[in-house]
JSON list of C-alpha atoms in Angstrom, two decimals:
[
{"chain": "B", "resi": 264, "resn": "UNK", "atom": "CA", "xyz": [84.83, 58.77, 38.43]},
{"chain": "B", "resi": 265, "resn": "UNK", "atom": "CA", "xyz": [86.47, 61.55, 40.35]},
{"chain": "B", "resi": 266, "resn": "UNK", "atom": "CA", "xyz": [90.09, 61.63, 40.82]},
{"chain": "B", "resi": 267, "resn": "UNK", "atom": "CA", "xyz": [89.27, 61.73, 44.62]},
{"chain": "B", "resi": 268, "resn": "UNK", "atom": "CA", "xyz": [87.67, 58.42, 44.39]},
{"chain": "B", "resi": 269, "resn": "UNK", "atom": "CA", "xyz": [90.45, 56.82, 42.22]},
{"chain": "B", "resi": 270, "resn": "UNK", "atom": "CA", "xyz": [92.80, 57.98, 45.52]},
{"chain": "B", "resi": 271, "resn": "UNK", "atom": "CA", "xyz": [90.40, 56.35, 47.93]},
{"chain": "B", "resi": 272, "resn": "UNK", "atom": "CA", "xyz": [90.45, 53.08, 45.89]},
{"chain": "B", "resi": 273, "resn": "UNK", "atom": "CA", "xyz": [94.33, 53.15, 45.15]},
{"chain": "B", "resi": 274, "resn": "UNK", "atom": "CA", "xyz": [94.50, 54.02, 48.57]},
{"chain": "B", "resi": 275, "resn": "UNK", "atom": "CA", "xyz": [92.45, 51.19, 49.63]},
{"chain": "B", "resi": 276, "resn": "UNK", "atom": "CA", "xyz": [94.06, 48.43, 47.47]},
{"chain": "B", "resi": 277, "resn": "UNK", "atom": "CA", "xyz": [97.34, 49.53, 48.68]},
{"chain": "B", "resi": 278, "resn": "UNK", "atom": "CA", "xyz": [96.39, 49.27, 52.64]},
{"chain": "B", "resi": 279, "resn": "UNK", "atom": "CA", "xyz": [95.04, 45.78, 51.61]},
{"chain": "B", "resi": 280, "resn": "UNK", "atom": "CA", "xyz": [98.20, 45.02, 50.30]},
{"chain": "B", "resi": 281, "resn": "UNK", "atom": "CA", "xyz": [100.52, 46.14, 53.07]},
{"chain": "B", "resi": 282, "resn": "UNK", "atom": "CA", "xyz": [98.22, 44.44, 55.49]},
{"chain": "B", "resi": 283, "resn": "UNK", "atom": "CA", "xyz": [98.80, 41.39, 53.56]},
{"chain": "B", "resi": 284, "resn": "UNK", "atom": "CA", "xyz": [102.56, 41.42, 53.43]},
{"chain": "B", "resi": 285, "resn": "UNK", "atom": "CA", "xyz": [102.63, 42.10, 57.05]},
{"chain": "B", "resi": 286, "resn": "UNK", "atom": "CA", "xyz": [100.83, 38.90, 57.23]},
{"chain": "B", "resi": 287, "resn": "UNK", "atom": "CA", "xyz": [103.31, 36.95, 55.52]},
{"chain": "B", "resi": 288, "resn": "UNK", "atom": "CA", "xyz": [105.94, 38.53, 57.42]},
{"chain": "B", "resi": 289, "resn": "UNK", "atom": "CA", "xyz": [104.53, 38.02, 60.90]},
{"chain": "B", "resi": 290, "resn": "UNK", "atom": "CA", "xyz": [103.95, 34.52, 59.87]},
{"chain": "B", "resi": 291, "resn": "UNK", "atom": "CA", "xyz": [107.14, 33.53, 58.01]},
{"chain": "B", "resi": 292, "resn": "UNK", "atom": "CA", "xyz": [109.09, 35.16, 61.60]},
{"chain": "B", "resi": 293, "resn": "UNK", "atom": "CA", "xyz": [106.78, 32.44, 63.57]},
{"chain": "B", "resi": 294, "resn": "UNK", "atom": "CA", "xyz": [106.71, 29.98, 61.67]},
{"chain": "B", "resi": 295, "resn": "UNK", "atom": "CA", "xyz": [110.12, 29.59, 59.45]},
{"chain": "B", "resi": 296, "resn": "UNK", "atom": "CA", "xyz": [111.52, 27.15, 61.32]},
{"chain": "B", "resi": 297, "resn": "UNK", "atom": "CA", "xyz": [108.69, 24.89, 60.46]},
{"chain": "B", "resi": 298, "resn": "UNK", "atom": "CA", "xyz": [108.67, 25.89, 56.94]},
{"chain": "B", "resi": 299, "resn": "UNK", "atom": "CA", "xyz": [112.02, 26.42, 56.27]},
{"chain": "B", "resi": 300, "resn": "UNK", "atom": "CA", "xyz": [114.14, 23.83, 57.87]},
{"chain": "B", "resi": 301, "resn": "UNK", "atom": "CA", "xyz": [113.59, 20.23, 58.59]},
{"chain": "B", "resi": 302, "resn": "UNK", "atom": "CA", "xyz": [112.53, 17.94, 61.97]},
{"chain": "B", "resi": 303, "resn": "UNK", "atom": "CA", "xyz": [116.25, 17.27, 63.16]},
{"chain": "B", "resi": 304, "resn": "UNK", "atom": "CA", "xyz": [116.23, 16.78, 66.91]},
{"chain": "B", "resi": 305, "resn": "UNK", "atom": "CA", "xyz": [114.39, 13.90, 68.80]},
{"chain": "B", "resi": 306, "resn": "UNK", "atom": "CA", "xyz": [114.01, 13.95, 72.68]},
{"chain": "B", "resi": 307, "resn": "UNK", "atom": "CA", "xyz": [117.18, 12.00, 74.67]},
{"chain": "B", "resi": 308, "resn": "UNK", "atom": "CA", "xyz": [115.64, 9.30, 76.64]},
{"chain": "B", "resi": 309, "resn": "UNK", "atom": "CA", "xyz": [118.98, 8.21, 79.10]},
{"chain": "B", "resi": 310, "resn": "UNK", "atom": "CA", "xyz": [118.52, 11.34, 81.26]},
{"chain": "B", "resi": 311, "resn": "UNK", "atom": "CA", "xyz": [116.02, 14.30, 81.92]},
{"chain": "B", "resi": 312, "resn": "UNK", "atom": "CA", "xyz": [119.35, 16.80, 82.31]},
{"chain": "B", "resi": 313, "resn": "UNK", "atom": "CA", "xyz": [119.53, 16.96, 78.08]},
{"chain": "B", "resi": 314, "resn": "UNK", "atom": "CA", "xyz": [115.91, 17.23, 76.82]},
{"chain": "B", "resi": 315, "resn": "UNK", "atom": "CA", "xyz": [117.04, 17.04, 73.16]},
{"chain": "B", "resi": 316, "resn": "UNK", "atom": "CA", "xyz": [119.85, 15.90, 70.61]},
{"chain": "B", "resi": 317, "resn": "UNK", "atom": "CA", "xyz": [119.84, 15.31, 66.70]},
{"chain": "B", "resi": 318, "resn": "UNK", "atom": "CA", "xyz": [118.03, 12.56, 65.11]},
{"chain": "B", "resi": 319, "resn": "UNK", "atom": "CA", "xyz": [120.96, 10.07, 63.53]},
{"chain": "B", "resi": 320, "resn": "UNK", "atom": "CA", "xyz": [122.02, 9.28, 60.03]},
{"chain": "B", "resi": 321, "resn": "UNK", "atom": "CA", "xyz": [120.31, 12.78, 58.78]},
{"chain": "B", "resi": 322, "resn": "UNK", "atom": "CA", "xyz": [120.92, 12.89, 54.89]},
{"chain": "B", "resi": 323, "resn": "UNK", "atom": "CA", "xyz": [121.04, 16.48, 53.40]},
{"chain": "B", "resi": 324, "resn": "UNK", "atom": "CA", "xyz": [118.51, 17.62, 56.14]},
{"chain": "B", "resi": 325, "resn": "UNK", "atom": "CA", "xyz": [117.82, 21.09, 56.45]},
{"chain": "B", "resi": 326, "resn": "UNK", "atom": "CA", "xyz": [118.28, 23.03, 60.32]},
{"chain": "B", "resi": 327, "resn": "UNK", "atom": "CA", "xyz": [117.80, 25.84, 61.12]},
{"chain": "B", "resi": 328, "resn": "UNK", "atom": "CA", "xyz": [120.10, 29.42, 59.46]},
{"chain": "B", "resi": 329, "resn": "UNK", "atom": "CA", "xyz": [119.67, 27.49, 56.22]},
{"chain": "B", "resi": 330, "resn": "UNK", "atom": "CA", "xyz": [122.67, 24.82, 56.73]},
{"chain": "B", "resi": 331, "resn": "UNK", "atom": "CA", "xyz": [122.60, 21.41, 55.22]},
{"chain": "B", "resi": 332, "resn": "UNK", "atom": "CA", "xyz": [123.79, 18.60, 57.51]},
{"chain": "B", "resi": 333, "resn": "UNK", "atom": "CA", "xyz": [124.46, 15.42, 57.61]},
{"chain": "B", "resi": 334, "resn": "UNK", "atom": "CA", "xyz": [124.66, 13.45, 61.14]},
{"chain": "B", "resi": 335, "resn": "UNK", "atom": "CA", "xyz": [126.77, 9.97, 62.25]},
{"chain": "B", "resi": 336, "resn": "UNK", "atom": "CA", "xyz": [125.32, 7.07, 64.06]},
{"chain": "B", "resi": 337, "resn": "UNK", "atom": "CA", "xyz": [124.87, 9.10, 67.06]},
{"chain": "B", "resi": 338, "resn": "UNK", "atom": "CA", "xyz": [123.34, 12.27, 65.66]},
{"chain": "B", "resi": 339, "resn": "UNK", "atom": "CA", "xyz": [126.39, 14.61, 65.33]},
{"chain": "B", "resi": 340, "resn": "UNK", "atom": "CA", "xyz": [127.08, 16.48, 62.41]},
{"chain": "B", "resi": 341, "resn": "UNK", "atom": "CA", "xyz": [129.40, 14.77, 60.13]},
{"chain": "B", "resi": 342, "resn": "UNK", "atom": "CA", "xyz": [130.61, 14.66, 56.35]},
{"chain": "B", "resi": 343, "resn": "UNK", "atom": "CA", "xyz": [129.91, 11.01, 56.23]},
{"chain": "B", "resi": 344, "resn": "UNK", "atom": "CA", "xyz": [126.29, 10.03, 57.17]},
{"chain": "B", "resi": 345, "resn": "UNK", "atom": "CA", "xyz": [125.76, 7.01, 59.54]},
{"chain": "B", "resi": 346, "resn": "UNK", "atom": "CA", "xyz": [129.67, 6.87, 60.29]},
{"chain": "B", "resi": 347, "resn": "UNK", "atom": "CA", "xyz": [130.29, 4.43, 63.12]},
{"chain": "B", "resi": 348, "resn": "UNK", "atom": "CA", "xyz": [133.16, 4.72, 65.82]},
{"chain": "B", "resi": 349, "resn": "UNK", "atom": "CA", "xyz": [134.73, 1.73, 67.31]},
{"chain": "B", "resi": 350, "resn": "UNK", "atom": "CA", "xyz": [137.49, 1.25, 69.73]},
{"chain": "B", "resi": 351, "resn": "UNK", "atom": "CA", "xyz": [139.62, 3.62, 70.13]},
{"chain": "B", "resi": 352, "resn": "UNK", "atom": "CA", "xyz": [143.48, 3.03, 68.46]},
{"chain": "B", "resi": 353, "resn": "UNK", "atom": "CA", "xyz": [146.54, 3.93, 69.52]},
{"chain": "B", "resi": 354, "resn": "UNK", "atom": "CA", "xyz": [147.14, 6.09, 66.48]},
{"chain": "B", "resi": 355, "resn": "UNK", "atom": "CA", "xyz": [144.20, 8.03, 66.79]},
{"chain": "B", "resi": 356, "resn": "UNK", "atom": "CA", "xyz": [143.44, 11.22, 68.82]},
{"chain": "B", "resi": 357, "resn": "UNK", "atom": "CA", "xyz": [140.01, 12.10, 69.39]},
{"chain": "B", "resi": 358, "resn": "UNK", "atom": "CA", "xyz": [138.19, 15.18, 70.31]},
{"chain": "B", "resi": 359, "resn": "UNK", "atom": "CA", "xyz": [135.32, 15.80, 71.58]},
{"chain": "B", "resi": 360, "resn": "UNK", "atom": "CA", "xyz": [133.76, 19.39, 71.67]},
{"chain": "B", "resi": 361, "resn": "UNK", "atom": "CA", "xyz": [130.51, 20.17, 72.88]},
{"chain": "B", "resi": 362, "resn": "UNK", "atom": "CA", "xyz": [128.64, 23.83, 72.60]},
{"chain": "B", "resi": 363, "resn": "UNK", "atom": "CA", "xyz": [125.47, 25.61, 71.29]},
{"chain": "B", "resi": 364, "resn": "UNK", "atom": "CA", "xyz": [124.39, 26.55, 68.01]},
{"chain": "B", "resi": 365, "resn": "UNK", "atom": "CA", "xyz": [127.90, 27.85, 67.44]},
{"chain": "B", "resi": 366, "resn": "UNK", "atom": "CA", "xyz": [129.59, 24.94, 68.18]},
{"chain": "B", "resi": 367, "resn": "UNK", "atom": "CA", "xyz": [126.87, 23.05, 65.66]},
{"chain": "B", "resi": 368, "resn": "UNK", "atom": "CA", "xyz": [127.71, 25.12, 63.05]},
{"chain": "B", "resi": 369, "resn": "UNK", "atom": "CA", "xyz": [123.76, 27.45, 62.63]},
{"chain": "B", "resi": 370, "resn": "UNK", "atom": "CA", "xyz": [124.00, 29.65, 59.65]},
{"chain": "B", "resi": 371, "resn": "UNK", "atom": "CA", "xyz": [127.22, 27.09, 58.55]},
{"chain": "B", "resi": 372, "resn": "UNK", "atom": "CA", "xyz": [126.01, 25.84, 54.93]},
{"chain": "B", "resi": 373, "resn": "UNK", "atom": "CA", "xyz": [128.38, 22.63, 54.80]},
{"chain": "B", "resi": 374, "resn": "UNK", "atom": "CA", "xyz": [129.97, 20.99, 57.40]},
{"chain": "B", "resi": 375, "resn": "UNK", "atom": "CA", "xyz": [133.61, 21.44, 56.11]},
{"chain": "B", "resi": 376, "resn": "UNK", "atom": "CA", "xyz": [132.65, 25.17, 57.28]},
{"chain": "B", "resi": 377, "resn": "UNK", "atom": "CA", "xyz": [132.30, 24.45, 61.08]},
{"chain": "B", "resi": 378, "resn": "UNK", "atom": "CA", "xyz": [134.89, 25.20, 63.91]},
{"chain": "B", "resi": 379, "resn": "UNK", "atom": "CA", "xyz": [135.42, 21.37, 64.66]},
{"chain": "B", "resi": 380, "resn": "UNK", "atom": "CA", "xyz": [135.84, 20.09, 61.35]},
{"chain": "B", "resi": 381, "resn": "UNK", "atom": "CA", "xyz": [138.27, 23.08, 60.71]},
{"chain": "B", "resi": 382, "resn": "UNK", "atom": "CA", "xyz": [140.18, 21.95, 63.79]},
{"chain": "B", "resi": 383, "resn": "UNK", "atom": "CA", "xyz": [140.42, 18.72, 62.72]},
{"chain": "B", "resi": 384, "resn": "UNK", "atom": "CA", "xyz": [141.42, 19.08, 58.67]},
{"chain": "B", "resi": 385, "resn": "UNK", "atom": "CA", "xyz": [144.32, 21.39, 60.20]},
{"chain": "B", "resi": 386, "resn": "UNK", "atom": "CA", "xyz": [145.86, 19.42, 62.54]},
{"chain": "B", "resi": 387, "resn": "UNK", "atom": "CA", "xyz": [145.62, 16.20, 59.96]},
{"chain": "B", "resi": 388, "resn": "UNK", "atom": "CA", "xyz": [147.30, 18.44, 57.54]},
{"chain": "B", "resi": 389, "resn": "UNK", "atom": "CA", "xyz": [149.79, 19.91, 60.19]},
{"chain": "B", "resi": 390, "resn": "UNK", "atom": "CA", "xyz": [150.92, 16.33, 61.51]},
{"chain": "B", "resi": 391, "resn": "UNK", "atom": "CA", "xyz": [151.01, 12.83, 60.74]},
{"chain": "B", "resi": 392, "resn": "UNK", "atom": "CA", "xyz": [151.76, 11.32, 64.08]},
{"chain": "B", "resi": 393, "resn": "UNK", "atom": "CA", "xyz": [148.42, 10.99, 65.12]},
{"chain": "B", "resi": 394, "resn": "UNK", "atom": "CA", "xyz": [145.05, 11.19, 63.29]},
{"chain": "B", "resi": 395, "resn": "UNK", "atom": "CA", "xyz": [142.94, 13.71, 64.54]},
{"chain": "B", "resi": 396, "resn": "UNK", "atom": "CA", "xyz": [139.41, 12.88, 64.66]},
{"chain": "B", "resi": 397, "resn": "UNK", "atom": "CA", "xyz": [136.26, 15.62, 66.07]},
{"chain": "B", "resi": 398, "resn": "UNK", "atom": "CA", "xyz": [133.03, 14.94, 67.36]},
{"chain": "B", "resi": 399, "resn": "UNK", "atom": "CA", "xyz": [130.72, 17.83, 67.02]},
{"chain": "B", "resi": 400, "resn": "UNK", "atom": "CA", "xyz": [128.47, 17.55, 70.01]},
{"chain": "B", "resi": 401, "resn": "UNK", "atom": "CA", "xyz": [127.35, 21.22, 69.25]},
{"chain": "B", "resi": 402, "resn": "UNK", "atom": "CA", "xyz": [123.68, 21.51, 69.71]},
{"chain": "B", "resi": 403, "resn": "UNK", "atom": "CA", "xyz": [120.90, 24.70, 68.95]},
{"chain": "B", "resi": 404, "resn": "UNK", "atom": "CA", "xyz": [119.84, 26.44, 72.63]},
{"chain": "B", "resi": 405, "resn": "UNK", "atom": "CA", "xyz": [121.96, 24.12, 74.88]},
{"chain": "B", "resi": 406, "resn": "UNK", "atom": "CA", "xyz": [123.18, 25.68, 78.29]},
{"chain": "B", "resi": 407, "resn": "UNK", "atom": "CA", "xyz": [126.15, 24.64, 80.47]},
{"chain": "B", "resi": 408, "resn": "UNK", "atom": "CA", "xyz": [123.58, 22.43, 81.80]},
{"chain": "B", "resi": 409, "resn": "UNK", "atom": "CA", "xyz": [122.93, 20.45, 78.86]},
{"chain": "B", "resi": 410, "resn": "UNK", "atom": "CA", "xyz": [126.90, 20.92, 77.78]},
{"chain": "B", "resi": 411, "resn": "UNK", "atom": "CA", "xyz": [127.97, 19.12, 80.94]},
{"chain": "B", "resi": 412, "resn": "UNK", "atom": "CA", "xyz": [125.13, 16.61, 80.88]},
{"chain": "B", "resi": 413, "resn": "UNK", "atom": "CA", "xyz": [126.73, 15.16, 77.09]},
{"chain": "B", "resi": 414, "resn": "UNK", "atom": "CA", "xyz": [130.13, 15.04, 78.87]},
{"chain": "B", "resi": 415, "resn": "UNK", "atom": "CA", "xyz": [128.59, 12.93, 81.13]},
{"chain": "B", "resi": 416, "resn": "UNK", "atom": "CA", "xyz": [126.15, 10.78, 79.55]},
{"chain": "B", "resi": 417, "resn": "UNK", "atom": "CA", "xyz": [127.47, 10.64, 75.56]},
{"chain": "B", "resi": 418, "resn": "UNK", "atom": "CA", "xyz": [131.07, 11.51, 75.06]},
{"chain": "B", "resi": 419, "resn": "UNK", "atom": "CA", "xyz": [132.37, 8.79, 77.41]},
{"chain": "B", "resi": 420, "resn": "UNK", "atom": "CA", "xyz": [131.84, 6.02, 74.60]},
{"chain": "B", "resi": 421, "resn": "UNK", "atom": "CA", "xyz": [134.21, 7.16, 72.36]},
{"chain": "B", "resi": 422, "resn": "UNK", "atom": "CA", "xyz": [136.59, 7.27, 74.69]},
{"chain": "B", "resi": 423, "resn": "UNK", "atom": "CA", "xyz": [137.59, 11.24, 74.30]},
{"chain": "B", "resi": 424, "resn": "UNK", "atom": "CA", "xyz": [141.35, 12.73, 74.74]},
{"chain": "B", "resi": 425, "resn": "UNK", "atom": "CA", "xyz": [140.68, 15.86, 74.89]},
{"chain": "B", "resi": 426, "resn": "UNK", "atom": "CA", "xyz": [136.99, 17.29, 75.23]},
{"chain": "B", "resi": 427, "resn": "UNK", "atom": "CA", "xyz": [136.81, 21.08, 74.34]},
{"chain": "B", "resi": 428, "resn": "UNK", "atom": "CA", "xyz": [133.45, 22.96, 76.12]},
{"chain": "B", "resi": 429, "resn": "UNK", "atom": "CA", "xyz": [132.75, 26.39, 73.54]},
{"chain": "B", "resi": 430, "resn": "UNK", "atom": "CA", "xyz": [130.31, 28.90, 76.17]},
{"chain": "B", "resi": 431, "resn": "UNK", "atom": "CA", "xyz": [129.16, 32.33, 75.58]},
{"chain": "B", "resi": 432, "resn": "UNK", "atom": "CA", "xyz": [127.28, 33.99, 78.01]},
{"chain": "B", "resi": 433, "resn": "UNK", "atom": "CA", "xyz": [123.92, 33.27, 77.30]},
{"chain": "B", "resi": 434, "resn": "UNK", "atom": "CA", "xyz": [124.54, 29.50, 78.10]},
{"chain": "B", "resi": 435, "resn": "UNK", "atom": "CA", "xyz": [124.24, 30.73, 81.66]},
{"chain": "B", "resi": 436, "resn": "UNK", "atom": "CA", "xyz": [120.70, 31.74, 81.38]},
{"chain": "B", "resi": 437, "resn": "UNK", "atom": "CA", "xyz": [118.86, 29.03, 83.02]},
{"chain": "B", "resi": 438, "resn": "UNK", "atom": "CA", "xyz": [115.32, 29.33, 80.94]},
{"chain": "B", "resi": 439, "resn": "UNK", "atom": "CA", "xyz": [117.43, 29.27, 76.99]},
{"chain": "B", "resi": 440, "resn": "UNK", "atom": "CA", "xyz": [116.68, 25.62, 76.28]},
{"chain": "B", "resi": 441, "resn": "UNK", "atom": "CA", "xyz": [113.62, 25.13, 74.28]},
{"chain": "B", "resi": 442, "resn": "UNK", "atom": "CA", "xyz": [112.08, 21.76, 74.30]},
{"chain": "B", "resi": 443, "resn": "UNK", "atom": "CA", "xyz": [110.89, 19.11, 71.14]},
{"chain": "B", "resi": 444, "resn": "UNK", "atom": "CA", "xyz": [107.65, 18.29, 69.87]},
{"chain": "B", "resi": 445, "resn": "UNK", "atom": "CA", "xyz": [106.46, 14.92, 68.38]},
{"chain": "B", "resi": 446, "resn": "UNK", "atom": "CA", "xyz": [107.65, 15.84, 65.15]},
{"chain": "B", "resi": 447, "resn": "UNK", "atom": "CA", "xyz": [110.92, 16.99, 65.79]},
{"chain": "B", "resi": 448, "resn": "UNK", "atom": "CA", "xyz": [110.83, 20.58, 66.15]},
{"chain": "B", "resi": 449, "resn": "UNK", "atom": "CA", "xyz": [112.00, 23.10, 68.75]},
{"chain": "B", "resi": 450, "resn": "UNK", "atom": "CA", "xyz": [109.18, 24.70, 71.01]},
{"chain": "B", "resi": 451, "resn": "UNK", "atom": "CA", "xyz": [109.71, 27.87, 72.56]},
{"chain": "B", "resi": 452, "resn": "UNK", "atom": "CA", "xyz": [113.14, 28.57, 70.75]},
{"chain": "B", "resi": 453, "resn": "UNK", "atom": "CA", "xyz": [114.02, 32.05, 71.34]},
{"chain": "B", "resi": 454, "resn": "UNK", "atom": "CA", "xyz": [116.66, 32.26, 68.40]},
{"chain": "B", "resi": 455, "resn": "UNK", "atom": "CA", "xyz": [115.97, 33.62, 65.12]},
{"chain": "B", "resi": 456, "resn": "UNK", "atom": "CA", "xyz": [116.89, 30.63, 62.59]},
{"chain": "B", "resi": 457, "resn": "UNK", "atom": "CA", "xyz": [116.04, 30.13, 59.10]},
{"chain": "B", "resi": 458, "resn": "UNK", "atom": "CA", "xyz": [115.93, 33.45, 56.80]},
{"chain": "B", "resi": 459, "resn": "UNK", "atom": "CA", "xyz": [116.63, 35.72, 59.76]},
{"chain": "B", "resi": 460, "resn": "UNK", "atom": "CA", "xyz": [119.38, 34.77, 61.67]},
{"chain": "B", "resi": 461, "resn": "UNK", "atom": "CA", "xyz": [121.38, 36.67, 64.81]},
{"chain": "B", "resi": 462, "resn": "UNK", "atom": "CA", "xyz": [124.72, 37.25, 65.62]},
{"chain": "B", "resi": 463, "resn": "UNK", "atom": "CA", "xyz": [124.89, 37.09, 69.60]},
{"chain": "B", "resi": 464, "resn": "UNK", "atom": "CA", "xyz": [126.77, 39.53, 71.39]},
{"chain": "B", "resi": 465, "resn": "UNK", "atom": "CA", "xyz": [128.05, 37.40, 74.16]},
{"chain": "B", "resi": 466, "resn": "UNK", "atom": "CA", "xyz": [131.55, 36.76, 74.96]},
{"chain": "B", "resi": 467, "resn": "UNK", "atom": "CA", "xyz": [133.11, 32.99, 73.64]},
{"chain": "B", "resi": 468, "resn": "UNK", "atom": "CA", "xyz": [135.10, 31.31, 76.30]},
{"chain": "B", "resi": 469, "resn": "UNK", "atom": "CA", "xyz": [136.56, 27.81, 75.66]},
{"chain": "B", "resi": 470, "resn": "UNK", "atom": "CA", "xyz": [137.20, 25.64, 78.24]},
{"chain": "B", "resi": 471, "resn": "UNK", "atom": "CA", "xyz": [139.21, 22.26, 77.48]},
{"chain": "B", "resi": 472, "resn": "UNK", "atom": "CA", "xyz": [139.74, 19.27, 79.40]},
{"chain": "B", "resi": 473, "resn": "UNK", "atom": "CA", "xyz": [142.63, 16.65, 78.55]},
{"chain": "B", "resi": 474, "resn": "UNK", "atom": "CA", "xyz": [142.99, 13.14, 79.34]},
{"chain": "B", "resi": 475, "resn": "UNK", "atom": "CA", "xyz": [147.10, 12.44, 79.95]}
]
């Protein structure tokens, strides 16, 4: 065997290999949020204005940026799975802050690592007038569309005082919002979750609303 054949065959073997990985690769970047991370959203029946929220009483599901979530009674990420909100006391203070993957906590590994539950450990640990309580109503892809839609159609049953809205500027791009398949998927997400995810380089603006 010459060595000029042994080249052609190494070289062959090693195109067939290449080819290969950039098979996997092309197909783990399509498909990793189907492999990777778990059906957590289920399509909002109430109004047509938020096509999509978090299926309730998750236990260690896996979304999207490789976090691991748990979600209440009404499918917001929590520490305590199933937890159920009644009246409103006088001693409590709750707040309610709504946003898009940020907000949710993508790429956040445990929930004691997102923005809301950060807020509300350090004003319980800051005070003891009032306990705080938040309600993550962070959700993958939403727009200002979908952020105003949850003020209007989910927040107002837990009676919020003060309801925080987190935007960047991509919320303002009309087309962002994927929708959900039967399973519970996103379809036509634009984001990169799961093993490759994206910082975005728009601008956060916070917008809060009280109630005196």
């Amino acid at each position: 065997m010459t060595n000029n054949f042994k080249r052609f065959l190494l070289g062959g073997f090693l195109f067939v290999v290449t080819l290969t990985i950039l098979e996997f690769g092309v197909r783990l970047w399509g498909y990793s949020g189907h492999r990777i991370s778990d059906p957590i959203y289920m399509p909002f029946e109430l109004t047509g204005d938020i096509p999509y929220v978090h299926k309730p009483n998750l236990v260690n599901a896996r979304a999207q940026g490789l976090s691991i979530i748990n979600t209440d009674s009404q499918g917001l990420r929590s520490k305590v799975v199933g937890a159920q909100y009644g009246p409103k006391t006088k001693e409590e203070y709750r707040i309610a802050i709504v946003g898009d993957s940020g907000t949710f906590g993508e790429g956040v590994s445990k929930t004691e690592g997102t923005y809301p539950q950060i807020l509300e450990d350090a004003l319980n640990r800051s005070q003891s007038v009032l306990k705080a309580q938040g309600f993550n109503y962070g959700v993958s892809a939403y727009r200002v569309k979908e952020m105003a839609a949850t003020l209007e159609h989910r927040m107002l049953e837990i009676a919020p005082d003060l309801v925080v809205m987190t935007i960047i500027d991509h919320d303002f791009v009309l087309a962002r919002t994927p929708t959900v398949d039967v399973s519970g998927y996103l379809e036509n997400h634009t984001s990169m979750g799961g093993l490759f995810p994206i910082l975005s380089s728009g601008r956060p603006y916070a917008i809060s609303t009280s109630r005196m």
